[in-house]
Coordinates of C-alpha atoms and ligand atoms in Angstrom, one line a residue:
X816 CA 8.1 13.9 -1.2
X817 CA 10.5 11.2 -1.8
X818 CA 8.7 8.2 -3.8
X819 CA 10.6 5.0 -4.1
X820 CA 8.3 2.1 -5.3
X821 CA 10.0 -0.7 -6.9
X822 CA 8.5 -4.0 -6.0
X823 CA 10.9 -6.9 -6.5
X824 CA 8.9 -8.4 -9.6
X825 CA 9.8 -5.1 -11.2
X826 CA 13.6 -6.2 -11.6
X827 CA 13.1 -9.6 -12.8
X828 CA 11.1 -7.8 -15.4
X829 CA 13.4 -6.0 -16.4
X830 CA 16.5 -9.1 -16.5
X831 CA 13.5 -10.6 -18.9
X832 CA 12.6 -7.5 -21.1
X833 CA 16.7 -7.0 -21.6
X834 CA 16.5 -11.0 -22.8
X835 CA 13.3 -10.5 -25.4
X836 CA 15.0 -6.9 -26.4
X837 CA 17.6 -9.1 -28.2
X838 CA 15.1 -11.5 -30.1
X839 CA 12.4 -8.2 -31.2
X840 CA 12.8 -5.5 -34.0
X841 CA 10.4 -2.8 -32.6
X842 CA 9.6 -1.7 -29.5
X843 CA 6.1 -0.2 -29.2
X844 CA 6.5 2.1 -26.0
X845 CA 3.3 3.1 -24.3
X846 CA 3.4 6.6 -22.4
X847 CA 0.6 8.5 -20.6
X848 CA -0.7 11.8 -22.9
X849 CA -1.2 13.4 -20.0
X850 CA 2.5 13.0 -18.6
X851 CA 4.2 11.5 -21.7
X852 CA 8.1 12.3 -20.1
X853 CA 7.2 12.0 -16.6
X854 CA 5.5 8.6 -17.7
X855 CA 8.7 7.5 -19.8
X856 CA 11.0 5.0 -17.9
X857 CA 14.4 5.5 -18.8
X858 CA 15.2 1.9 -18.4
X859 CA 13.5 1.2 -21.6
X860 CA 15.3 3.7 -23.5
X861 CA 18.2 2.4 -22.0
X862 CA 17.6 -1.6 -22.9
X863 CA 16.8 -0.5 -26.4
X864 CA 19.3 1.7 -27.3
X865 CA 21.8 -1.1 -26.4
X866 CA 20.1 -3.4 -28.4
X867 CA 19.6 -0.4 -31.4
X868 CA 15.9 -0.9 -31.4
X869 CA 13.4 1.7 -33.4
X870 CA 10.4 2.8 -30.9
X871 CA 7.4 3.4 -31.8
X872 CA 5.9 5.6 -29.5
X873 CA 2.6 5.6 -28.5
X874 CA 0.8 8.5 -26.8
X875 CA -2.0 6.3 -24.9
X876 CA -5.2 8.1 -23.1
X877 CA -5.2 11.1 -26.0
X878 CA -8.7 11.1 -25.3
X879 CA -7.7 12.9 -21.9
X880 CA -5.3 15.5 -22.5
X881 CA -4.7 18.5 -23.6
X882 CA -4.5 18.3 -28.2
X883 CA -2.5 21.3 -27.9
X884 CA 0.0 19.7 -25.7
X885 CA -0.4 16.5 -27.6
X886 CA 0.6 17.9 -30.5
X887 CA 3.6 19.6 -29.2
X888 CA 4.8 16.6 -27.8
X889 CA 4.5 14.9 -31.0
X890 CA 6.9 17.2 -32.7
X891 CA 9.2 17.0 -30.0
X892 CA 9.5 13.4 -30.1
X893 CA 9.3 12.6 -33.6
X894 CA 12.4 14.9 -33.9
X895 CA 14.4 11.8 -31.9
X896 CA 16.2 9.4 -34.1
X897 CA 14.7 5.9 -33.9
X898 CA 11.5 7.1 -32.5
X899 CA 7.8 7.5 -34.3
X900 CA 5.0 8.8 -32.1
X901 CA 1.5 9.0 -32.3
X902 CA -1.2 9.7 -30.1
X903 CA -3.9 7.4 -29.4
X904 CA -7.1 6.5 -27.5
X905 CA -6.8 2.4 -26.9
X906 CA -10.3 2.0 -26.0
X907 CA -10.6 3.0 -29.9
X908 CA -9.8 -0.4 -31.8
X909 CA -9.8 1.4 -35.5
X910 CA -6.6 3.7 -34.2
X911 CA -5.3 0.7 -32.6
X912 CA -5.2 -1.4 -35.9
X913 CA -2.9 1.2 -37.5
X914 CA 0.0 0.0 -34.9
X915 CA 1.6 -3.0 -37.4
X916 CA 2.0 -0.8 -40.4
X917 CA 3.2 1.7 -37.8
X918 CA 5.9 -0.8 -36.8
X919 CA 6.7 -2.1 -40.2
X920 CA 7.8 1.0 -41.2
X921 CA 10.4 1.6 -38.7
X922 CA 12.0 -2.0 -39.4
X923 CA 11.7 -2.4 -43.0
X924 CA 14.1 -4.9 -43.3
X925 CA 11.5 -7.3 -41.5
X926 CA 8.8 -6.4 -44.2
X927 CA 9.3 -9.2 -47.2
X928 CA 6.8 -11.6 -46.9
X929 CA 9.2 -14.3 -45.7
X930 CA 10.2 -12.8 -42.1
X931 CA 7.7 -12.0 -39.1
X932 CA 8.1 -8.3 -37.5
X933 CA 8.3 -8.8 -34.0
X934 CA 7.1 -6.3 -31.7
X935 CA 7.1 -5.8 -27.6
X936 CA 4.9 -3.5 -25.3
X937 CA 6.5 -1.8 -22.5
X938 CA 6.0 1.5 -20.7
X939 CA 5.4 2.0 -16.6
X940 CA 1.5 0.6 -14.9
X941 CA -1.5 1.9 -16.0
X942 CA -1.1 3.7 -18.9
X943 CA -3.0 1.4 -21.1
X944 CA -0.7 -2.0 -21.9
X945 CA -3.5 -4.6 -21.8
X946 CA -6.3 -2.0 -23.5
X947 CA -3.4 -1.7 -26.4
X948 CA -3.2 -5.0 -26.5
X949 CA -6.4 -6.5 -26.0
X950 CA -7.3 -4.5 -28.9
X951 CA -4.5 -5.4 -31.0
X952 CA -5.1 -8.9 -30.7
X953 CA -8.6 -8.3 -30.9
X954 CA -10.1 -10.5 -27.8
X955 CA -9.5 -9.9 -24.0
X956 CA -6.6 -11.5 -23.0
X957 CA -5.1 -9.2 -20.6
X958 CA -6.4 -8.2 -17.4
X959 CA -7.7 -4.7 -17.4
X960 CA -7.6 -2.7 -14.5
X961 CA -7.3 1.0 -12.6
X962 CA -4.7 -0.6 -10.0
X963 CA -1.0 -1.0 -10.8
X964 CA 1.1 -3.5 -12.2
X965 CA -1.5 -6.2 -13.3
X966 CA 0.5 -7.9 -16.1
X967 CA 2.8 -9.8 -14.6
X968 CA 4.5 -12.2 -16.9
X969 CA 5.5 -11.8 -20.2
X970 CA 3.7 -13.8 -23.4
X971 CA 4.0 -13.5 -27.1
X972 CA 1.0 -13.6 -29.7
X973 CA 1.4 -14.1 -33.1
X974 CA -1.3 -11.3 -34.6
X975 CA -1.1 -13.1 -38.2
X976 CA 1.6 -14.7 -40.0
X977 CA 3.5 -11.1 -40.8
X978 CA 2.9 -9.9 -36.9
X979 CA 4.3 -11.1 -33.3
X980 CA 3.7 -9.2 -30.2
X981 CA 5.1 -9.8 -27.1
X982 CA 3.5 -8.3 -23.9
X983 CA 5.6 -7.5 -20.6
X984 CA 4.5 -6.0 -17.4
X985 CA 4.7 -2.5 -16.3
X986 CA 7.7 -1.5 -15.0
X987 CA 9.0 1.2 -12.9
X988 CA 12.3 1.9 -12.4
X989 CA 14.4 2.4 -9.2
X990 CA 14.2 5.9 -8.2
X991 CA 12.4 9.2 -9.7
X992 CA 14.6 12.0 -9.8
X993 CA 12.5 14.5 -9.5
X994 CA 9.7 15.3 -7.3
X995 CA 7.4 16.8 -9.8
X996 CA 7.8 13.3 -12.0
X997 CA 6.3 11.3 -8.9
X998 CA 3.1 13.5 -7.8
X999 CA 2.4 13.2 -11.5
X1000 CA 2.7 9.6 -11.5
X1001 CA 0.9 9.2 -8.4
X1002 CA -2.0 11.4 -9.9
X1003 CA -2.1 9.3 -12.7
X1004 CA -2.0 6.1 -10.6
X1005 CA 0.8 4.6 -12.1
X1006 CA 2.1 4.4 -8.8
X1007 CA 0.4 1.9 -6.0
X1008 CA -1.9 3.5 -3.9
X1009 CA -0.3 2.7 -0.9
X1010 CA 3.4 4.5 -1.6
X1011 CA 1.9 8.1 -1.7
X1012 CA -0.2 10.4 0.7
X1013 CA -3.2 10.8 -1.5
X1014 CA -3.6 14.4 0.4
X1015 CA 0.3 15.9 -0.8
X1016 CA -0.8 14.5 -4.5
X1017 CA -4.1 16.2 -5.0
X1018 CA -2.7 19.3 -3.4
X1019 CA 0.2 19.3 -5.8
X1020 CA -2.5 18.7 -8.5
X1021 CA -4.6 21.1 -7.5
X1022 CA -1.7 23.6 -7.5
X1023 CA -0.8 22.3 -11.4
X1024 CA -4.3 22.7 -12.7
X1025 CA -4.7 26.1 -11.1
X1026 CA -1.7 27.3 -13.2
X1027 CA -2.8 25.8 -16.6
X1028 CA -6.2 25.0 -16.2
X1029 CA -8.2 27.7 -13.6
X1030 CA -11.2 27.8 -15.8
X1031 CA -11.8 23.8 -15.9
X1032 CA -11.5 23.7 -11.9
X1033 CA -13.7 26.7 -11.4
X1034 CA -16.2 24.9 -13.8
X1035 CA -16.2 21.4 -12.6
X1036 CA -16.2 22.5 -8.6
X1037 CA -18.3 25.7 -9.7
X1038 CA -16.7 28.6 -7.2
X1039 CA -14.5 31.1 -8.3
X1040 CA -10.5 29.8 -8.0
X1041 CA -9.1 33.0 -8.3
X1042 CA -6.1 34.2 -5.2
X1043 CA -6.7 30.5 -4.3
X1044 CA -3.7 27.9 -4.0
X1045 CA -4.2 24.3 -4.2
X1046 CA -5.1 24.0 -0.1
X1047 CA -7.7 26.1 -0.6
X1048 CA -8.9 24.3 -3.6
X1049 CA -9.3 21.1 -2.2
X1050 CA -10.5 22.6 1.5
X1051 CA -13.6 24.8 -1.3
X1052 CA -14.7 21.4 -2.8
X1053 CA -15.1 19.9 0.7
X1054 CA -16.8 22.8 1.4
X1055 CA -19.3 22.9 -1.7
X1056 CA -19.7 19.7 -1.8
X1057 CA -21.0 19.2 2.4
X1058 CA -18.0 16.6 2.8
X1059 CA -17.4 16.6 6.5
X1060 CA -14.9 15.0 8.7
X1061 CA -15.7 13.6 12.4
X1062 CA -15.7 17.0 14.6
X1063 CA -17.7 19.2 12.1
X1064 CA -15.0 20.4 9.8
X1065 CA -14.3 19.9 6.0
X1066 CA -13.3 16.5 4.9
X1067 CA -10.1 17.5 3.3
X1068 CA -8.9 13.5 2.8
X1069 CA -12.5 12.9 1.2
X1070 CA -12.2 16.5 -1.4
X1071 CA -8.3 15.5 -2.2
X1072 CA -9.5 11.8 -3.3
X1073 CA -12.6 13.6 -5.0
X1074 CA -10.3 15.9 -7.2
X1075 CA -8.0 12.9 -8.1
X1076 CA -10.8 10.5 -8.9
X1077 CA -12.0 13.4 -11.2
X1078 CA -8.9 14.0 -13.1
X1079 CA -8.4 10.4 -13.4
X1080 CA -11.6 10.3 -14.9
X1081 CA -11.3 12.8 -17.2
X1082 CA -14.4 14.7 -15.9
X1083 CA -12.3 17.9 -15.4
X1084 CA -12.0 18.5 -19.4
X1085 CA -9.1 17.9 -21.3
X1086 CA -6.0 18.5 -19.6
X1087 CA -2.2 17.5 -19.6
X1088 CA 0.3 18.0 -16.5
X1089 CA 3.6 18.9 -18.9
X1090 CA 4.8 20.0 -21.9
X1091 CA 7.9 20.3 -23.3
X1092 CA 8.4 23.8 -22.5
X1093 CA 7.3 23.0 -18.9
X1094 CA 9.5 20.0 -18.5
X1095 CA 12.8 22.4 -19.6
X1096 CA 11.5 25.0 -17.4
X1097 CA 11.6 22.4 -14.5
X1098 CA 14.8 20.5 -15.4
X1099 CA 16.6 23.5 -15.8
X1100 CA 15.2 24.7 -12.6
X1101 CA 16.5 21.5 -10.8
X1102 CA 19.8 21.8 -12.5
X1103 CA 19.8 25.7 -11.2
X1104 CA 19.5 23.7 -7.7
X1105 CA 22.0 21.2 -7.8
X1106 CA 24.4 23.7 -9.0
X1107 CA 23.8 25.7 -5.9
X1108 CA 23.6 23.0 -3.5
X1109 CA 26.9 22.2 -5.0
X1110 CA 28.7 25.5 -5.1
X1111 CA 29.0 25.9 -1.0
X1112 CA 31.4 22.4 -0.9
X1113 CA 33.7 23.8 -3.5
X1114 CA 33.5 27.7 -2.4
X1115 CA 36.5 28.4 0.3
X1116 CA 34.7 30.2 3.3
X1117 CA 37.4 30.9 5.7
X1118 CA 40.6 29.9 4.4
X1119 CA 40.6 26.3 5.7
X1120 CA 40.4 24.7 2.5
X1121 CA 42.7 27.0 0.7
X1122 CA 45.4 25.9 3.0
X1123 CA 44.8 22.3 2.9
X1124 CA 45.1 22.2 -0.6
X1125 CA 48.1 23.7 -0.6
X1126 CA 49.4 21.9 2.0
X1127 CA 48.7 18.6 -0.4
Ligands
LIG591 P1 -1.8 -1.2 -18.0 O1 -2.0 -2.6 -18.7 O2 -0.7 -0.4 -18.7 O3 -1.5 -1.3 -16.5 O4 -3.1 -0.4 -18.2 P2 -4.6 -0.9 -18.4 O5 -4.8 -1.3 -19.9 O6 -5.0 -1.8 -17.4 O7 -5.4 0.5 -18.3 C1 -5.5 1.2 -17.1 C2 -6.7 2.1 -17.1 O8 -6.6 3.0 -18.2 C3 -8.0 1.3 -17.3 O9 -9.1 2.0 -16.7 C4 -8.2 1.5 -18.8 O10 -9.6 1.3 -19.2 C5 -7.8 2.9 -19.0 N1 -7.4 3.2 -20.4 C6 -6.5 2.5 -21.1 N2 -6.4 3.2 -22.3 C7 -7.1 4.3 -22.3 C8 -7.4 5.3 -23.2 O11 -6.9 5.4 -24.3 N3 -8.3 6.3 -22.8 C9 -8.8 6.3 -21.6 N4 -9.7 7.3 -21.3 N5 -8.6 5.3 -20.7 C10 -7.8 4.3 -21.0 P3 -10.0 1.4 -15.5 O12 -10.7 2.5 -14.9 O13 -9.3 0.4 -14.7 O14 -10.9 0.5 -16.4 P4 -12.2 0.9 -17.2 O15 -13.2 1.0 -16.2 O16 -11.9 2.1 -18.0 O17 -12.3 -0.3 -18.1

């Protein structure tokens, strides 16, 4: 699956949130717990690190993954320079509130009384920008909702006379490199419903949670998972659950749209789709593949490109 989904608001989001990166001293980046790298856009890292901006880095959803994953994600990014993380629940205003003093710390030039600390939300659709800040700011002033990209222009609050927040819309960036990275954003539903095949996702997360979380499936859809792969998962639900499609067999589309509504949810338990340790298993795993996809073109099979290069 090759998912490109970059609607043309996205860029001049970007051209904006490379204008307000200039005028800000801490970005608060929001990831999803669940996906926290596959969830990270590499265009903010990128804007801030030109600017030489401290991020704090907030694990949003927490509520929904996995704690043990959470925690090891932590580590790993609070050994980054520049970068604090915590994890969070947004829907919880009391961990919310910790966020300025969060900020404060990492600028502490900005914290004498005299100069506001001025801090900007980013991170990709759907992974909890206008909860965040509708709790910061403590009354509903962005739109919440479960479909992508609902922010769309950028505004600044002023949170008291020490704190200035300025919201942005999600942004994606051009292309996702690797094919993992987009089922999980699709699960997720970062990415608009109509750019995937709901069908491929579910399967794919079906596949995931049979490898890390076998006993959650087998509970929620309550029929043994064992030998199964994640067809077979999604084509039992369909099953268990009566779903039928027009000439009597099971309703695969309606079981794959059940199991990502559930995960979405958070009804399956706990869970997380990486962790470190997974995500250097897979790049080094797509790095194995380039490698070998690339060895062929420099390899000399029969002589012919021997002899042109010594002809040059
Ligand atoms: P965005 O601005 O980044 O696009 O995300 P937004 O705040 O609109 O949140 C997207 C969905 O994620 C919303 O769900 C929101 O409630 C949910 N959400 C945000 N933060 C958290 C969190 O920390 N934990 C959990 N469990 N969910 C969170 P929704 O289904 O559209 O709305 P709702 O019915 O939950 O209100």
């Amino acid at each position: 699956m090759s998912i490109q989904w970059y609607p043309g608001h996205m860029t001049s989001a970007r051209k904006k949130a490379a204008e307000t990166m200039a005028r800000i001293d801490v970005v608060i980046e929001v990831v999803d717990a669940r996906l926290p790298e596959a969830s990270t856009n590499p265009m903010v890292h990128e804007l801030r690190l030109h600017r030489q901006r401290p991020c704090l880095k907030i694990l949003n959803k927490a509520d929904l993954a996995d704690p043990v994953a959470t925690k090891a994600w932590l580590d790993y990014y609070n050994r980054q320079s520049g970068v604090k993380a915590v994890a969070l629940t947004s829907k919880n205003h009391g961990e919310v509130a910790r966020i300025p003093a969060l900020c404060q710390s990492l600028a502490p030039h900005r914290n004498d009384n005299v100069k506001q600390l001025r801090m900007m939300i980013m991170g990709i659709p759907n992974v909890g920008k206008s909860t965040l800040m509708n709790a910061l700011v403590r009354r509903k002033i962005a739109k919440v909702g479960d479909e992508p990209a609902v922010t769309k222009s950028q505004q600044t609050y002023e949170l008291s006379v020490r704190h200035a927040i300025t919201d942005t819309p999600g942004m994606m960036w051009p292309k996702i490199e690797h094919d993992s990275d987009g089922f999980m954003l699709a699960a997720s539903h970062a990415i608009g419903r109509n750019a995937v095949n709901d069908d491929e996702v579910a399967i794919f997360l079906a596949d995931l949670l049979l490898a890390r979380y076998p006993a959650l499936l087998a509970a929620r859809y309550k029929f043994p998972v064992d030998g199964l792969d994640g067809v077979a998962v999604i084509e039992s639900v369909a099953k268990k659950r009566g779903f039928r499609a027009r000439g009597g067999e099971p309703d695969f589309e309606k079981a794959a749209s059940v199991v990502l509504q559930d995960y979405r949810d958070g009804v399956l338990g706990r869970v997380s789709l990486e962790t470190p340790q997974t995500r250097a298993a897979m790049l080094a795993e797509a790095k194995a593949l380039a490698q070998s996809r690339a060895a062929p073109a420099a390899a000399v099979p029969d002589g012919t490109a021997a002899a042109s290069a010594g002809e040059a």
